Coordinates of N, CA and C in Angstrom, one line a residue:
M13 N -7.4 -9.4 7.7 CA -7.5 -8.3 6.8 C -6.2 -7.6 6.7
S14 N -5.8 -7.1 5.6 CA -4.6 -6.3 5.4 C -4.7 -5.0 6.1
D15 N -3.5 -4.4 6.5 CA -3.4 -3.1 7.1 C -3.8 -2.0 6.1
F16 N -3.7 -2.4 4.8 CA -4.0 -1.4 3.7 C -5.4 -1.6 3.2
I17 N -6.1 -0.5 3.0 CA -7.5 -0.6 2.5 C -7.5 0.1 1.1
D18 N -8.0 -0.5 0.1 CA -8.0 0.2 -1.2 C -9.4 0.5 -1.6
R19 N -10.4 0.0 -0.9 CA -11.8 0.4 -1.1 C -12.6 0.0 0.1
G20 N -13.8 0.6 0.2 CA -14.6 0.4 1.4 C -14.7 1.6 2.2
A21 N -14.7 1.4 3.5 CA -14.8 2.6 4.4 C -14.0 2.3 5.7
I22 N -13.6 3.4 6.3 CA -12.9 3.4 7.6 C -13.7 4.2 8.6
K23 N -13.9 3.7 9.7 CA -14.6 4.5 10.8 C -13.6 5.0 11.7
V24 N -13.8 6.3 12.2 CA -12.9 6.9 13.2 C -13.7 7.3 14.4
I25 N -13.2 6.9 15.6 CA -13.9 7.3 16.9 C -12.8 8.0 17.7
E26 N -13.3 8.7 18.7 CA -12.4 9.4 19.6 C -12.5 8.9 21.0
V27 N -11.4 8.6 21.6 CA -11.4 8.1 23.0 C -10.3 8.9 23.8
I28 N -10.4 8.9 25.1 CA -9.4 9.5 25.9 C -8.8 8.5 26.8
G29 N -7.5 8.3 26.7 CA -6.7 7.4 27.6 C -6.2 8.1 28.8
V30 N -6.2 7.4 29.9 CA -5.8 8.0 31.2 C -4.7 7.1 31.8
S31 N -3.7 7.8 32.4 CA -2.6 7.1 33.0 C -2.0 7.9 34.1
D32 N -1.5 7.2 35.1 CA -0.7 8.0 36.2 C 0.8 7.9 35.9
K33 N 1.2 7.3 34.8 CA 2.6 7.1 34.5 C 3.1 8.1 33.4
S34 N 2.5 8.2 32.2 CA 3.0 9.0 31.2 C 1.9 9.2 30.1
F35 N 2.2 10.1 29.2 CA 1.3 10.3 28.0 C 1.4 9.1 27.1
E36 N 2.6 8.5 26.9 CA 2.7 7.3 26.1 C 1.8 6.2 26.7
D37 N 1.8 6.0 28.0 CA 1.0 5.0 28.6 C -0.5 5.3 28.4
A38 N -0.8 6.5 28.5 CA -2.2 6.9 28.3 C -2.7 6.5 26.9
V39 N -1.9 6.7 25.9 CA -2.2 6.3 24.5 C -2.3 4.8 24.4
T40 N -1.4 4.1 25.0 CA -1.4 2.7 25.0 C -2.6 2.1 25.6
R41 N -3.0 2.7 26.7 CA -4.2 2.3 27.4 C -5.5 2.5 26.6
A42 N -5.5 3.7 25.9 CA -6.7 4.0 25.1 C -6.9 3.0 24.0
V43 N -5.8 2.6 23.3 CA -5.9 1.6 22.3 C -6.2 0.2 22.8
A44 N -5.6 -0.2 23.9 CA -5.9 -1.5 24.5 C -7.3 -1.6 25.0
K45 N -7.8 -0.6 25.7 CA -9.2 -0.6 26.2 C -10.2 -0.7 25.0
A46 N -10.0 0.2 24.0 CA -10.9 0.2 22.8 C -10.8 -1.2 22.1
S47 N -9.7 -1.8 22.1 CA -9.5 -3.1 21.4 C -10.3 -4.2 22.1
E48 N -10.8 -4.0 23.3 CA -11.6 -5.0 24.0 C -13.0 -5.1 23.3
S49 N -13.4 -4.1 22.7 CA -14.8 -4.1 22.1 C -14.8 -3.8 20.6
I50 N -13.6 -3.3 20.1 CA -13.5 -3.0 18.6 C -12.4 -3.8 18.0
S51 N -12.7 -4.6 17.0 CA -11.6 -5.4 16.4 C -11.1 -4.6 15.1
G52 N -9.8 -4.9 14.8 CA -9.2 -4.4 13.6 C -8.8 -2.9 13.6
I53 N -8.4 -2.4 14.8 CA -7.9 -1.0 14.9 C -6.7 -1.0 14.0
T54 N -6.6 0.0 13.1 CA -5.4 0.1 12.2 C -4.6 1.3 12.4
G55 N -5.1 2.3 13.2 CA -4.3 3.5 13.4 C -4.8 4.3 14.5
V56 N -3.9 5.1 15.1 CA -4.2 6.0 16.1 C -3.6 7.4 15.9
E57 N -4.3 8.4 16.1 CA -3.8 9.8 16.0 C -4.1 10.5 17.3
V58 N -3.0 11.0 17.9 CA -3.1 11.7 19.2 C -3.5 13.1 18.8
V59 N -4.6 13.6 19.3 CA -5.1 14.9 18.9 C -4.9 16.0 20.0
N60 N -4.8 15.5 21.3 CA -4.6 16.4 22.4 C -4.0 15.7 23.6
M61 N -3.2 16.4 24.3 CA -2.7 15.8 25.6 C -2.8 16.9 26.6
N62 N -3.3 16.4 27.8 CA -3.3 17.3 29.0 C -3.1 16.5 30.2
A63 N -2.9 17.2 31.3 CA -2.6 16.5 32.6 C -3.3 17.2 33.7
R64 N -3.5 16.4 34.7 CA -4.1 16.9 36.0 C -2.9 17.2 36.9
V65 N -3.0 18.3 37.6 CA -1.9 18.7 38.5 C -2.5 18.9 39.9
T66 N -1.9 18.2 40.9 CA -2.3 18.3 42.3 C -1.1 18.7 43.2
D67 N -1.3 19.7 43.9 CA -0.2 20.2 44.8 C 1.1 20.4 44.1
G68 N 1.1 20.9 42.8 CA 2.3 21.2 42.1 C 2.9 20.1 41.4
K69 N 2.2 18.9 41.4 CA 2.8 17.7 40.7 C 1.8 17.1 39.7
V70 N 2.3 16.6 38.6 CA 1.4 16.0 37.7 C 1.0 14.7 38.3
T71 N -0.4 14.5 38.3 CA -0.9 13.3 39.0 C -1.7 12.4 38.0
Q72 N -2.0 12.9 36.8 CA -2.7 12.1 35.8 C -2.4 12.7 34.4
F73 N -2.1 11.8 33.5 CA -1.9 12.1 32.1 C -3.1 11.7 31.3
R74 N -3.5 12.5 30.4 CA -4.7 12.2 29.5 C -4.3 12.4 28.0
A75 N -4.7 11.5 27.2 CA -4.4 11.6 25.8 C -5.7 11.4 25.0
A76 N -6.1 12.4 24.2 CA -7.3 12.2 23.4 C -6.8 11.7 22.1
C77 N -7.4 10.5 21.7 CA -6.9 9.8 20.5 C -8.1 9.5 19.5
K78 N -7.8 9.6 18.3 CA -8.7 9.2 17.2 C -8.2 7.8 16.8
L79 N -9.1 6.8 16.8 CA -8.8 5.4 16.4 C -9.5 5.1 15.2
A80 N -8.8 4.5 14.2 CA -9.4 4.1 12.9 C -9.5 2.6 12.8
F81 N -10.6 2.2 12.2 CA -10.7 0.8 11.9 C -11.7 0.6 10.7
V82 N -11.5 -0.5 10.0 CA -12.2 -0.8 8.8 C -13.7 -1.2 9.1
V83 N -14.6 -0.6 8.4 CA -16.0 -0.9 8.6 C -16.2 -2.2 7.8
K84 N -16.9 -3.2 8.5 CA -17.1 -4.5 7.9 C -18.5 -4.6 7.3

């Protein structure tokens, strides 16, 4: 299916990616994990980023993402 949709519907879900490396890695993990059960993801929107801090150091990056895919 094409990346462009001219009619039909697109579904949007929200997932949170988690990483101990970076925000970018958290987004990549969110898309990769969702792709295991959802086919045809066509877009991602990062809506929020936050991090866990332990003993003054960032120990976990979190990225809330909206993922879009065509409804079949």
